[in-house]
């Protein structure tokens, strides 16, 4: 294992990357030793980087910034919808985003909860896709879809704890924010960065079964805090306990007010003694944080409960998370799964106490804890037999004797890359497959032989005491896409996308997707001239090539050990002008002139920024394979930087100029003008979108009106480059008429159909002219392009109404139309310029252009070939004269 991790890595990706290099052909086996070594690197890299990119250049993410930005985001959406209704009427249609895939497997699931009387109703919390609910037990739904997303009305991505009142299931509490470090206990140089998976806002509460939500414990002013566990007192449901970054909070009045009753930080688990609600155990700490250990109180209901640290027989040093469990069959016996951080020599594994925690001993020598003990492991004892215990980290183990040798019950390496079935399925090549990185184990309250596992690959269930498992992931669309999605130029049903911990998936037009390559998938490329040639990649710039349309891949460059410093998700791009030319990035610019078969260092073999500041993003001109742009991360004393090359990477000029010092997360090159570029910025406290019309020699801030959150991606509409679309940590905005920057664009939210906040990582235009959205936590989505060129919505049009001065008239012919058509304009009294705008019935402008008018009669030629079939309105405006005509596209 490397002894020092690169602190400045990856683009603004949230997820934990835990699985490593499997056989690139889709085989599911891997060396366990390699896996155990690599999992710590990938998880640490991505967790640390999530905080670092959003914090930089500050020591931590500024408090309250997300909350302020979200309020603006919602205000923007409300104003946009109100304006649409005003202009188009109360029944103004919208074009919502449609979820595409993958729906046959899921992303990271952190927790679950059960309805007290209905075994088919369950909730799960995802790491960055929000809250989900099933009412059919996770199986048997139409088309295999068994889950629905539950919107909360808050910027909730990570749900780390759920508690349902067993006396009143309409009362539900949600703990938000996935946090593994309280700060100041950093690892490998991430000193003040927070190891976390998504923003948190505290605790939400619903009193109507999840239809509406309100804040209960408000952490919105500090998005660095997380809720790791929630418990409702079963005998007195108005009393609720929460394990949080600050310690343990308690509410006596159903979450109306809270008090901090235990101040040891990083409380990660709470276990209440069955039948004795005054006795409670708390597992505190991670990364050897202050005071870490197991604490017990016997007066949990007192105004000021007293807690005692339990030490007898427990490790003197505990460096990871602690999970706890007590069986109702023997309430004096307490189990603890004690984790460790990577590289730590501290003891870990299964411990137990037979005397209410007074003394402990190591219950098993089986080493089920590897390097995920800070992130994903758990223990649960059967309610019917205190000696039947399940533990998990990478895999699930069971004992029926309360300890001793643990029997391995699941095998993460048996996942089936070729499975595309949506709905209940084994998901593996054997029935004992359960995805790796197991965050929580639950035994069903309806059957002591039914076990659930929350993993980085979704939810799994066993009904026979862990003898076999079924995936319950049909429709649980929580996959976490990284950036650099690849879309075919000719086939709308062919895309390649990299995922957190779920390999690289191939979208073939169906909700069920195959997985390729393995581990964490990152940058992908499809040859724009030949779909058979495509690429996927793993961390640190390890590149795989396929010549058979992603059926199989072979390694063409490997840096999987990270020996050559690079971003965790290293960039990989292909020149549209010469598809033999490809570029990639470590600390060096990597170049291939034979379609990625071999690679060499460009720029004279010199690092681009310095040996500690690798390349983060690359973008290539559509006209010349020699013209490219690159951004580098801060490191080695250097700030974030931006570069340009006009000779194929032979030399570079720095073009950072006046740009704020933030991570430059994306670069878009105008497909019609490679001097015209746009850059997005991560972090808080600065503008986030900048444009240059002179290949980066100077910059214009075009961010006015956008929320102050990290921005992750930007594209030009290839058919209308004056339309620009950006994606950020909350959702999507677009602007029209983006030209020289002399006028600030009017940024319009474009999020209909996307629930709550959506972490947007990448954008692509498919061959069917649909806009595709890659999210980190909600998978792949699609909608129509926001094609237009004027910004604000028009006045509400009325067909045939000439509202302007003078007597000009206009007619559209032929009508209906299949392709080109004419607009006849008559009675023009003097030469003028007419602006022609075409709107679809949702009120979106889909075309705009200007035409010169001479005195008298004029014929304007137009083209509807790109329009979808349907009804449109054509508005011809010159001065104050404005005419509206109907157009039907066949």
PDB file of C-alpha atoms in Angstrom, residues 201-301:
ATOM      1  CA  UNK A 201     -28.809  19.359   7.138  1.00  0.00           C
ATOM      2  CA  UNK A 202     -29.617  17.539  10.387  1.00  0.00           C
ATOM      3  CA  UNK A 203     -32.826  15.602  11.113  1.00  0.00           C
ATOM      4  CA  UNK A 204     -36.064  15.803   9.150  1.00  0.00           C
ATOM      5  CA  UNK A 205     -39.439  14.637  10.419  1.00  0.00           C
ATOM      6  CA  UNK A 206     -42.699  13.590   8.797  1.00  0.00           C
ATOM      7  CA  UNK A 207     -46.023  13.111  10.576  1.00  0.00           C
ATOM      8  CA  UNK A 208     -47.966  11.939   7.523  1.00  0.00           C
ATOM      9  CA  UNK A 209     -46.000   8.875   6.458  1.00  0.00           C
ATOM     10  CA  UNK A 210     -43.495  10.781   4.343  1.00  0.00           C
ATOM     11  CA  UNK A 211     -45.774  13.010   2.285  1.00  0.00           C
ATOM     12  CA  UNK A 212     -44.446  16.216   3.845  1.00  0.00           C
ATOM     13  CA  UNK A 213     -41.322  16.932   5.879  1.00  0.00           C
ATOM     14  CA  UNK A 214     -40.050  19.577   8.259  1.00  0.00           C
ATOM     15  CA  UNK A 215     -36.780  20.245   9.996  1.00  0.00           C
ATOM     16  CA  UNK A 216     -36.414  18.765  13.441  1.00  0.00           C
ATOM     17  CA  UNK A 217     -32.747  19.089  14.430  1.00  0.00           C
ATOM     18  CA  UNK A 218     -31.402  21.817  12.183  1.00  0.00           C
ATOM     19  CA  UNK A 219     -27.777  21.461  11.075  1.00  0.00           C
ATOM     20  CA  UNK A 220     -28.315  23.515   7.930  1.00  0.00           C
ATOM     21  CA  UNK A 221     -25.926  26.197   9.145  1.00  0.00           C
ATOM     22  CA  UNK A 222     -23.118  23.633   9.290  1.00  0.00           C
ATOM     23  CA  UNK A 223     -23.214  21.147   6.454  1.00  0.00           C
ATOM     24  CA  UNK A 224     -20.154  19.375   7.868  1.00  0.00           C
ATOM     25  CA  UNK A 225     -22.233  17.536  10.453  1.00  0.00           C
ATOM     26  CA  UNK A 226     -23.932  14.207  10.031  1.00  0.00           C
ATOM     27  CA  UNK A 227     -26.487  11.974  11.744  1.00  0.00           C
ATOM     28  CA  UNK A 228     -25.224   8.390  11.970  1.00  0.00           C
ATOM     29  CA  UNK A 229     -28.041   6.710  13.927  1.00  0.00           C
ATOM     30  CA  UNK A 230     -31.536   7.345  15.308  1.00  0.00           C
ATOM     31  CA  UNK A 231     -33.503   5.497  17.995  1.00  0.00           C
ATOM     32  CA  UNK A 232     -37.084   6.066  19.161  1.00  0.00           C
ATOM     33  CA  UNK A 233     -37.847   4.901  22.687  1.00  0.00           C
ATOM     34  CA  UNK A 234     -40.340   2.050  22.057  1.00  0.00           C
ATOM     35  CA  UNK A 235     -42.082   2.618  25.406  1.00  0.00           C
ATOM     36  CA  UNK A 236     -42.183   6.390  25.143  1.00  0.00           C
ATOM     37  CA  UNK A 237     -42.062   7.378  21.433  1.00  0.00           C
ATOM     38  CA  UNK A 238     -41.824  11.082  22.192  1.00  0.00           C
ATOM     39  CA  UNK A 239     -38.240  10.404  23.313  1.00  0.00           C
ATOM     40  CA  UNK A 240     -35.789  10.199  20.429  1.00  0.00           C
ATOM     41  CA  UNK A 241     -31.997   9.781  20.466  1.00  0.00           C
ATOM     42  CA  UNK A 242     -29.593  10.755  17.684  1.00  0.00           C
ATOM     43  CA  UNK A 243     -25.941   9.775  17.234  1.00  0.00           C
ATOM     44  CA  UNK A 244     -24.281  12.735  15.515  1.00  0.00           C
ATOM     45  CA  UNK A 245     -20.960  14.307  14.678  1.00  0.00           C
ATOM     46  CA  UNK A 246     -21.299  16.389  17.869  1.00  0.00           C
ATOM     47  CA  UNK A 247     -22.221  13.456  20.097  1.00  0.00           C
ATOM     48  CA  UNK A 248     -25.608  12.194  21.280  1.00  0.00           C
ATOM     49  CA  UNK A 249     -28.676  14.429  21.120  1.00  0.00           C
ATOM     50  CA  UNK A 250     -32.003  13.680  22.802  1.00  0.00           C
ATOM     51  CA  UNK A 251     -35.508  15.020  22.357  1.00  0.00           C
ATOM     52  CA  UNK A 252     -38.302  14.548  24.908  1.00  0.00           C
ATOM     53  CA  UNK A 253     -40.961  16.134  22.698  1.00  0.00           C
ATOM     54  CA  UNK A 254     -40.934  14.186  19.436  1.00  0.00           C
ATOM     55  CA  UNK A 255     -38.132  16.181  17.897  1.00  0.00           C
ATOM     56  CA  UNK A 256     -39.449  19.671  18.628  1.00  0.00           C
ATOM     57  CA  UNK A 257     -36.373  20.527  20.680  1.00  0.00           C
ATOM     58  CA  UNK A 258     -33.101  18.701  21.240  1.00  0.00           C
ATOM     59  CA  UNK A 259     -30.335  18.756  23.828  1.00  0.00           C
ATOM     60  CA  UNK A 260     -26.802  17.403  23.610  1.00  0.00           C
ATOM     61  CA  UNK A 261     -26.534  14.821  26.394  1.00  0.00           C
ATOM     62  CA  UNK A 262     -23.168  13.229  25.498  1.00  0.00           C
ATOM     63  CA  UNK A 263     -20.383  15.301  24.015  1.00  0.00           C
ATOM     64  CA  UNK A 264     -17.914  12.667  22.818  1.00  0.00           C
ATOM     65  CA  UNK A 265     -17.686  13.434  19.071  1.00  0.00           C
ATOM     66  CA  UNK A 266     -18.431  11.073  16.208  1.00  0.00           C
ATOM     67  CA  UNK A 267     -21.195   9.073  17.852  1.00  0.00           C
ATOM     68  CA  UNK A 268     -21.726   6.429  15.150  1.00  0.00           C
ATOM     69  CA  UNK A 269     -24.092   3.894  16.741  1.00  0.00           C
ATOM     70  CA  UNK A 270     -26.666   3.697  19.535  1.00  0.00           C
ATOM     71  CA  UNK A 271     -27.935   0.467  21.043  1.00  0.00           C
ATOM     72  CA  UNK A 272     -30.771   0.502  23.586  1.00  0.00           C
ATOM     73  CA  UNK A 273     -31.109  -2.475  25.921  1.00  0.00           C
ATOM     74  CA  UNK A 274     -34.281  -4.397  25.052  1.00  0.00           C
ATOM     75  CA  UNK A 275     -36.822  -4.091  27.827  1.00  0.00           C
ATOM     76  CA  UNK A 276     -34.816  -1.433  29.662  1.00  0.00           C
ATOM     77  CA  UNK A 277     -35.014   1.906  27.914  1.00  0.00           C
ATOM     78  CA  UNK A 278     -32.914   3.577  30.599  1.00  0.00           C
ATOM     79  CA  UNK A 279     -29.853   1.568  29.552  1.00  0.00           C
ATOM     80  CA  UNK A 280     -28.144   2.576  26.362  1.00  0.00           C
ATOM     81  CA  UNK A 281     -24.751   1.931  24.745  1.00  0.00           C
ATOM     82  CA  UNK A 282     -23.046   4.317  22.338  1.00  0.00           C
ATOM     83  CA  UNK A 283     -20.167   3.623  19.958  1.00  0.00           C
ATOM     84  CA  UNK A 284     -18.116   6.791  19.605  1.00  0.00           C
ATOM     85  CA  UNK A 285     -15.230   7.787  17.415  1.00  0.00           C
ATOM     86  CA  UNK A 286     -13.500   7.242  14.109  1.00  0.00           C
ATOM     87  CA  UNK A 287      -9.947   7.928  12.958  1.00  0.00           C
ATOM     88  CA  UNK A 288      -8.815   7.761  16.605  1.00  0.00           C
ATOM     89  CA  UNK A 289     -10.948  10.817  17.397  1.00  0.00           C
ATOM     90  CA  UNK A 290     -10.946  12.192  20.922  1.00  0.00           C
ATOM     91  CA  UNK A 291     -12.558   9.979  23.541  1.00  0.00           C
ATOM     92  CA  UNK A 292     -13.314   7.140  21.124  1.00  0.00           C
ATOM     93  CA  UNK A 293     -14.771   4.000  22.619  1.00  0.00           C
ATOM     94  CA  UNK A 294     -17.956   2.404  23.960  1.00  0.00           C
ATOM     95  CA  UNK A 295     -20.029   4.349  26.481  1.00  0.00           C
ATOM     96  CA  UNK A 296     -22.942   3.226  28.648  1.00  0.00           C
ATOM     97  CA  UNK A 297     -25.668   4.998  30.532  1.00  0.00           C
ATOM     98  CA  UNK A 298     -28.247   3.482  32.881  1.00  0.00           C
ATOM     99  CA  UNK A 299     -30.279   6.685  33.262  1.00  0.00           C
ATOM    100  CA  UNK A 300     -30.905   7.682  29.631  1.00  0.00           C
ATOM    101  CA  UNK A 301     -34.129   9.405  30.636  1.00  0.00           C
TER     102      UNK A 301
END
